PDB file of C-alpha atoms in Angstrom:
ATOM      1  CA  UNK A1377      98.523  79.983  87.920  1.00 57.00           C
ATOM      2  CA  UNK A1378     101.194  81.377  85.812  1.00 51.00           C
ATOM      3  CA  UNK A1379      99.500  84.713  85.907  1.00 57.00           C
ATOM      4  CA  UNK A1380      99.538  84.511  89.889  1.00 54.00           C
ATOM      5  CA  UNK A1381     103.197  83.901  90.221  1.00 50.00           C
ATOM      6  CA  UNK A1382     104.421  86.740  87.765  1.00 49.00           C
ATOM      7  CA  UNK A1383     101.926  89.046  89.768  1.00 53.00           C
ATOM      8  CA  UNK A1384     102.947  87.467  93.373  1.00 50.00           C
ATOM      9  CA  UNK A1385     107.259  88.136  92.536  1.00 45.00           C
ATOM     10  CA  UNK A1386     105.938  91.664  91.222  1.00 48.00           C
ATOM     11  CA  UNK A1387     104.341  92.195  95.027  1.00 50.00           C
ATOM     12  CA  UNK A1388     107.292  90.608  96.748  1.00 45.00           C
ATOM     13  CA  UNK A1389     109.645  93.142  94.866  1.00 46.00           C
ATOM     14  CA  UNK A1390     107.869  96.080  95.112  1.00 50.00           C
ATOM     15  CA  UNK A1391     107.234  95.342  98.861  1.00 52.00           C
ATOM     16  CA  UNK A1392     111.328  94.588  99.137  1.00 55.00           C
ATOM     17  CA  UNK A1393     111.886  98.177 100.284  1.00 66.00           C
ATOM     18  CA  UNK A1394     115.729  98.588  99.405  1.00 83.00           C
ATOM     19  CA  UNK A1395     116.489 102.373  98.370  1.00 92.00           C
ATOM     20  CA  UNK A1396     118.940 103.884  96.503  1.00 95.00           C
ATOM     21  CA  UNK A1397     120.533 107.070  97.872  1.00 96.00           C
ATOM     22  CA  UNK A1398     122.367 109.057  95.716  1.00 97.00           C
ATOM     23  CA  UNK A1399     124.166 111.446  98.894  1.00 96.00           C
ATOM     24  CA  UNK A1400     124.144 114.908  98.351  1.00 94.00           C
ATOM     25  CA  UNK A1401     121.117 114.610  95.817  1.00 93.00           C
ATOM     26  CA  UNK A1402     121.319 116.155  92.995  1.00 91.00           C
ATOM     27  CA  UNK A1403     124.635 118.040  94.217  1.00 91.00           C
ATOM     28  CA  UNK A1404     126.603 114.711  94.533  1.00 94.00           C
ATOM     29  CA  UNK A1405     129.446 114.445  96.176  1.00 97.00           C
ATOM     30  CA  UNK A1406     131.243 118.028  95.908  1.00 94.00           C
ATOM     31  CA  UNK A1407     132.935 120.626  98.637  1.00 89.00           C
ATOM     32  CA  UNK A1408     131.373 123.591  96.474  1.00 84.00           C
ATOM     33  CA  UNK A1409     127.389 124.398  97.024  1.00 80.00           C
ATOM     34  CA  UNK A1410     127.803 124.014 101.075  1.00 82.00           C
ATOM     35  CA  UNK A1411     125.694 120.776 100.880  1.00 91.00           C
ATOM     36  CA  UNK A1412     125.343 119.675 104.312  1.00 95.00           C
ATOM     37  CA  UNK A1413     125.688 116.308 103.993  1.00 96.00           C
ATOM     38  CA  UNK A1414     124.320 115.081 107.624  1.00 92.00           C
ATOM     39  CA  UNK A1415     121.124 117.373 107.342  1.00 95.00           C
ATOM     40  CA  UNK A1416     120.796 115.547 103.755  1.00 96.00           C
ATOM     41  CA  UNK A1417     121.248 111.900 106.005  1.00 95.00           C
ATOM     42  CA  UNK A1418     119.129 112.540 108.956  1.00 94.00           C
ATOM     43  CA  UNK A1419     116.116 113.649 106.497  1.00 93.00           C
ATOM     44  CA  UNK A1420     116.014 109.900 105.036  1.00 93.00           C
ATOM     45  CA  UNK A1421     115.055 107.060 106.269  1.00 92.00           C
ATOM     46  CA  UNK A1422     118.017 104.546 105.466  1.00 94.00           C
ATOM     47  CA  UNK A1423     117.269 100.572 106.569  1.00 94.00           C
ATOM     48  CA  UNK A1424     119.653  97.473 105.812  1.00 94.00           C
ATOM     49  CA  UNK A1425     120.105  96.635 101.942  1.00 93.00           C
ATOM     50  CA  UNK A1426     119.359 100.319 100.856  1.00 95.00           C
ATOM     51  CA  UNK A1427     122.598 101.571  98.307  1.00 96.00           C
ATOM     52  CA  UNK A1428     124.295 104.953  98.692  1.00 97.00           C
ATOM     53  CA  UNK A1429     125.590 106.644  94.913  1.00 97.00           C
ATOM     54  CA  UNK A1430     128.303 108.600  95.655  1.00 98.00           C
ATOM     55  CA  UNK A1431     129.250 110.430  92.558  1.00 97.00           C
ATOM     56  CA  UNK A1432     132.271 113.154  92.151  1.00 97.00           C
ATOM     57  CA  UNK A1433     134.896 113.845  89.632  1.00 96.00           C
ATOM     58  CA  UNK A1434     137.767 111.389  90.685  1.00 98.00           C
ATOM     59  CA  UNK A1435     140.256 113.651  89.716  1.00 97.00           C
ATOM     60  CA  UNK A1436     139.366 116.174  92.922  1.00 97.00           C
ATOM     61  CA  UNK A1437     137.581 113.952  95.304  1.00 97.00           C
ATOM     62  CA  UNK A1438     137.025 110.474  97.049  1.00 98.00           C
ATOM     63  CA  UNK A1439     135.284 108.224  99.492  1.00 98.00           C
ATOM     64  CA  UNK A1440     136.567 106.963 102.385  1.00 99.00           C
ATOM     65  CA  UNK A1441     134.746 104.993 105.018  1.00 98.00           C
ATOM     66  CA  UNK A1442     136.444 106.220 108.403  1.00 99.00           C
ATOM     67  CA  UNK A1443     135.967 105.484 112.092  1.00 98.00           C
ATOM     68  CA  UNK A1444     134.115 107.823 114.532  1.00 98.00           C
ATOM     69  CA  UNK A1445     137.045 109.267 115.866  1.00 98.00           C
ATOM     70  CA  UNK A1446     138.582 109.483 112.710  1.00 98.00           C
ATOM     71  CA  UNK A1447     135.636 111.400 111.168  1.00 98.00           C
ATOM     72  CA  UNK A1448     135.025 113.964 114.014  1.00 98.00           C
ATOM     73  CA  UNK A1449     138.675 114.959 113.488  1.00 98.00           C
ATOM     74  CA  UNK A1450     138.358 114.397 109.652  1.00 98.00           C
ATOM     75  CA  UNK A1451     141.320 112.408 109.584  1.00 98.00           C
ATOM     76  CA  UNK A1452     142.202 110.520 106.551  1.00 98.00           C
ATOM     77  CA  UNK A1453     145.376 108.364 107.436  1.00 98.00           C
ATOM     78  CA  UNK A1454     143.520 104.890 108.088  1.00 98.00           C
ATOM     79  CA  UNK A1455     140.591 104.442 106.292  1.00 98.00           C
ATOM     80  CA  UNK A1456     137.922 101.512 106.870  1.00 98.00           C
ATOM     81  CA  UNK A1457     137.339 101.182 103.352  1.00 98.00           C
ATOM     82  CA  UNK A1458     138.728 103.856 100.306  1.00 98.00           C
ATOM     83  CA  UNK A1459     137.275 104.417  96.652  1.00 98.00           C
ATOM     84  CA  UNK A1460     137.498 106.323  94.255  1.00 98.00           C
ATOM     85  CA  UNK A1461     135.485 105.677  91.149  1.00 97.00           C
ATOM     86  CA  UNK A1462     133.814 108.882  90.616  1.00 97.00           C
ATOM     87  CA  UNK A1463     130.851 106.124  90.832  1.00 97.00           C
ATOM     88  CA  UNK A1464     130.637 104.537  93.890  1.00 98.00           C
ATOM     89  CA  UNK A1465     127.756 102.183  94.746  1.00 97.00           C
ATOM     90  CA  UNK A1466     128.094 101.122  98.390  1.00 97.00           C
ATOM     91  CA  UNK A1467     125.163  98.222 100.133  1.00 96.00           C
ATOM     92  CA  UNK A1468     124.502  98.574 103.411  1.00 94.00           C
ATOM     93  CA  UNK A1469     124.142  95.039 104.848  1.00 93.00           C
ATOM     94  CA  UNK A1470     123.588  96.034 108.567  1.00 95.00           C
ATOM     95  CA  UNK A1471     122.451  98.527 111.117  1.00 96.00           C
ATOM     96  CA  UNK A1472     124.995 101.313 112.887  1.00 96.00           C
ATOM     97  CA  UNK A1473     126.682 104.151 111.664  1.00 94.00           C
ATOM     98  CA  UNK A1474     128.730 104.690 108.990  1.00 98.00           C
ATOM     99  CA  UNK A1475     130.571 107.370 108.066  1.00 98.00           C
ATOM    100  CA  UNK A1476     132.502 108.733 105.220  1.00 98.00           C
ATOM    101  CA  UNK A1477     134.739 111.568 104.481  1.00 98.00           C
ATOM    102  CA  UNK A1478     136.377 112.970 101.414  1.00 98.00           C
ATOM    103  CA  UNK A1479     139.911 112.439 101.982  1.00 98.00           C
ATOM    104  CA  UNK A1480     141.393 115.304  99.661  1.00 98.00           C
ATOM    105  CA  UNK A1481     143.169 117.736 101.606  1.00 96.00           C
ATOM    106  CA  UNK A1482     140.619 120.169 103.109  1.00 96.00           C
ATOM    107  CA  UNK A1483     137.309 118.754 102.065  1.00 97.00           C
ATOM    108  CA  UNK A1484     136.165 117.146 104.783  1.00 97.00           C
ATOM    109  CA  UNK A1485     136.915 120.614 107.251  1.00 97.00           C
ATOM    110  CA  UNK A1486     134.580 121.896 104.590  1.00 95.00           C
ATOM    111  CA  UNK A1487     131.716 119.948 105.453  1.00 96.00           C
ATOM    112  CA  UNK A1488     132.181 116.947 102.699  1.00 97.00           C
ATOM    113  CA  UNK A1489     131.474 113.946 105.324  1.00 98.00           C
ATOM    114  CA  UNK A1490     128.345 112.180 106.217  1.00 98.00           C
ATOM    115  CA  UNK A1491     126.876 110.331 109.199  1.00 97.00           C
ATOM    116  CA  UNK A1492     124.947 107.553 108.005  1.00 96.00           C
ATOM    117  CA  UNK A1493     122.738 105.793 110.665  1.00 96.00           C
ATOM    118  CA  UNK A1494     120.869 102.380 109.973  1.00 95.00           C
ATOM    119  CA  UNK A1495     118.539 101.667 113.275  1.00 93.00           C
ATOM    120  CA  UNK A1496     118.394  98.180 113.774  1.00 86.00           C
ATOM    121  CA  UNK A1497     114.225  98.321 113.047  1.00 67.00           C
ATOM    122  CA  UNK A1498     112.324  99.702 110.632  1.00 53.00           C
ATOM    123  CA  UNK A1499     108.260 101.035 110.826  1.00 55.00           C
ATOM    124  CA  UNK A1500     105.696 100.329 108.040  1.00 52.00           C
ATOM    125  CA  UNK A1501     106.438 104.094 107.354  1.00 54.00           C
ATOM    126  CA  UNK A1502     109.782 103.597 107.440  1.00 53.00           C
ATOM    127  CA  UNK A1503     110.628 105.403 110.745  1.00 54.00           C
ATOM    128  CA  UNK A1504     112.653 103.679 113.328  1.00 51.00           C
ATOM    129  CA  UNK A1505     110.288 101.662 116.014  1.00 48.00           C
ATOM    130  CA  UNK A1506     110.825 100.301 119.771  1.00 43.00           C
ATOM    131  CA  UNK A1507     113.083  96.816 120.130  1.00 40.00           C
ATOM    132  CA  UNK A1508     111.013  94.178 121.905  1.00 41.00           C
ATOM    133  CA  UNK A1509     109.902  93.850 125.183  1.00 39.00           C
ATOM    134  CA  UNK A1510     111.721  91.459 127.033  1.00 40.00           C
ATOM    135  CA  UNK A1511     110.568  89.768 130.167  1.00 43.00           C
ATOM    136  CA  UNK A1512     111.928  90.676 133.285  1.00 43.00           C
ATOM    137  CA  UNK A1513     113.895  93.776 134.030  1.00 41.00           C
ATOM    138  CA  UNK A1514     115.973  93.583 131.034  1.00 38.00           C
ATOM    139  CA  UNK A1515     116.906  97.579 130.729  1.00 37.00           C
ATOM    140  CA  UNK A1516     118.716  97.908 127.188  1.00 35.00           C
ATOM    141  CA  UNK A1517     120.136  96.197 124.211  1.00 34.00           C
ATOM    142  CA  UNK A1518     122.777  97.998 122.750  1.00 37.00           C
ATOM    143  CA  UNK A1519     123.041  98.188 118.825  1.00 38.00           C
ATOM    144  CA  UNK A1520     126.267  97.335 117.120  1.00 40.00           C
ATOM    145  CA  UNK A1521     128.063  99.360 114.578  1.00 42.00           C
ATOM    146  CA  UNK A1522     130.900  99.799 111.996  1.00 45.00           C
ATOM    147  CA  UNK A1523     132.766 101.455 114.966  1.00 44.00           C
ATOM    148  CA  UNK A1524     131.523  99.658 117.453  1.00 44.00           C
ATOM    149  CA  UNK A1525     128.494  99.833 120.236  1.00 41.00           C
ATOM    150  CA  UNK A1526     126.153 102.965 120.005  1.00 40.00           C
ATOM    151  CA  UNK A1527     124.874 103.890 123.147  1.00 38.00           C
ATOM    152  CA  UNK A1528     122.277 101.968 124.853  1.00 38.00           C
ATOM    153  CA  UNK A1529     118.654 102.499 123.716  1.00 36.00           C
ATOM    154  CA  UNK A1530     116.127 103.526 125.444  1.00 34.00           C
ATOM    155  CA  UNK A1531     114.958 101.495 128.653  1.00 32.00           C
ATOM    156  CA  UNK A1532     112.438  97.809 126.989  1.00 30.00           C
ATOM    157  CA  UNK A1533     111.140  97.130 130.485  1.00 29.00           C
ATOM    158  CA  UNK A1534     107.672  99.344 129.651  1.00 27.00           C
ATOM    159  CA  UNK A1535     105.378 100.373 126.526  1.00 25.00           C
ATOM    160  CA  UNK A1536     104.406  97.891 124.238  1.00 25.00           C
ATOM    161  CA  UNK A1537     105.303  96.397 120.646  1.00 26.00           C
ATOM    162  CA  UNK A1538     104.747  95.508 117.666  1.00 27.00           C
ATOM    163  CA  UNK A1539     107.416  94.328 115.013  1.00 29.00           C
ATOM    164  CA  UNK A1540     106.111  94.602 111.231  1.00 34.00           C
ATOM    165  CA  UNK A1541     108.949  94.319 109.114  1.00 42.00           C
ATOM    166  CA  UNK A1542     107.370  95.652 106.085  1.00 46.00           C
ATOM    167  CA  UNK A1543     109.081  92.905 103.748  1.00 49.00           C
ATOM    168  CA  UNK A1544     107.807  90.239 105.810  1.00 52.00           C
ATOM    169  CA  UNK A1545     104.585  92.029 105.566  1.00 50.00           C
ATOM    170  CA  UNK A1546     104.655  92.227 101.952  1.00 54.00           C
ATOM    171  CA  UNK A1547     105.529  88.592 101.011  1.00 56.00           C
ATOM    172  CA  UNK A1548     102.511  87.742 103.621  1.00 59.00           C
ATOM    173  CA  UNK A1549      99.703  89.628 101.145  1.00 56.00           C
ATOM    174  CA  UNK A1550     102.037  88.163  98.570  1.00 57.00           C
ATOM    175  CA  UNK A1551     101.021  84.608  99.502  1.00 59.00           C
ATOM    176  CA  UNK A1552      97.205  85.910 100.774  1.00 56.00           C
ATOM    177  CA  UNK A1553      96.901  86.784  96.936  1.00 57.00           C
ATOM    178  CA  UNK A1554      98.216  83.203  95.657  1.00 60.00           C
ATOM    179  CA  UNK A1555      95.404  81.328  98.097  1.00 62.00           C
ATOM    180  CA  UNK A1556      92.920  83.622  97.682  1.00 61.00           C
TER     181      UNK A1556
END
């Protein structure tokens, strides 16, 4: 039974599906390379829990987690959130965007910002899927944010569903291998 319990946390922790992201990959968090930091973003797959590594030399860059507004126009006055490690591990604990911008004089103009966006659902194969249907003629649910409401989604009121949220999923077979 022992042997069953150490195997079924094993499952349940593979199957958790957190990431870590360091941004910029193996280029970090730099103005020099011409990293494009939203290409890197909209080529993952980011979901609630998942950890972004930013890592820079302190002494010529930062972090700061700005508004939308704030990081179209890359300004830096009235940050969300600031740091400035050179190591910064930040959690994601819900869905929206969130964006950051280096807040050293020039960078962000440069390119050094990122658009991070969390959709509210994740796939099996870890690609955004459809909310639910609701009954009626219930048109849109929008999804809230670190800067407030995106734009509504796409119309509920046709097509059909299916919600697997892969951890649930996991700690199911997880359970199917302790009965079975």
């Amino acid at each position: 039974m022992v042997k069953v319990a150490i195997i079924f946390l094993f499952f349940v922790m593979l199957c958790n599906g957190s990431s870590v992201y360091k941004v910029g990959d193996s280029a970090g968090w730099a103005v020099i390379g011409n990293m494009d930091y939203n290409k890197w973003a909209s080529s993952k797959s980011f979901q609630p829990g998942d950890t972004f590594l930013f890592q820079y030399n302190p002494s010529y860059h930062n972090v700061l987690q700005v508004s939308r507004s704030d990081f179209h126009t890359c300004d830096a006055t009235s940050p969300i959130a600031t740091y400035a490690t050179g190591n910064d591990s930040i959690v994601i604990r819900s869905p929206g965007h969130y964006y950051y911008i280096c807040g050293f004089m020039g960078h962000c103009q440069a390119g050094q910002k990122v658009d991070i966006r969390v959709p509210r659902n994740i796939g099996l194969d870890g690609s955004p899927i459809s909310s639910p249907i609701l009954p009626g003629n219930a048109s849109s649910i929008p999804e809230a944010s670190a800067d407030g409401p995106m734009a509504p989604g796409p119309s509920l009121s046709n097509g059909h569903f299916v919600v697997l949220h892969h951890t649930l999923v996991c700690f199911g077979f997880g359970l199917l291998l302790i009965f079975v």
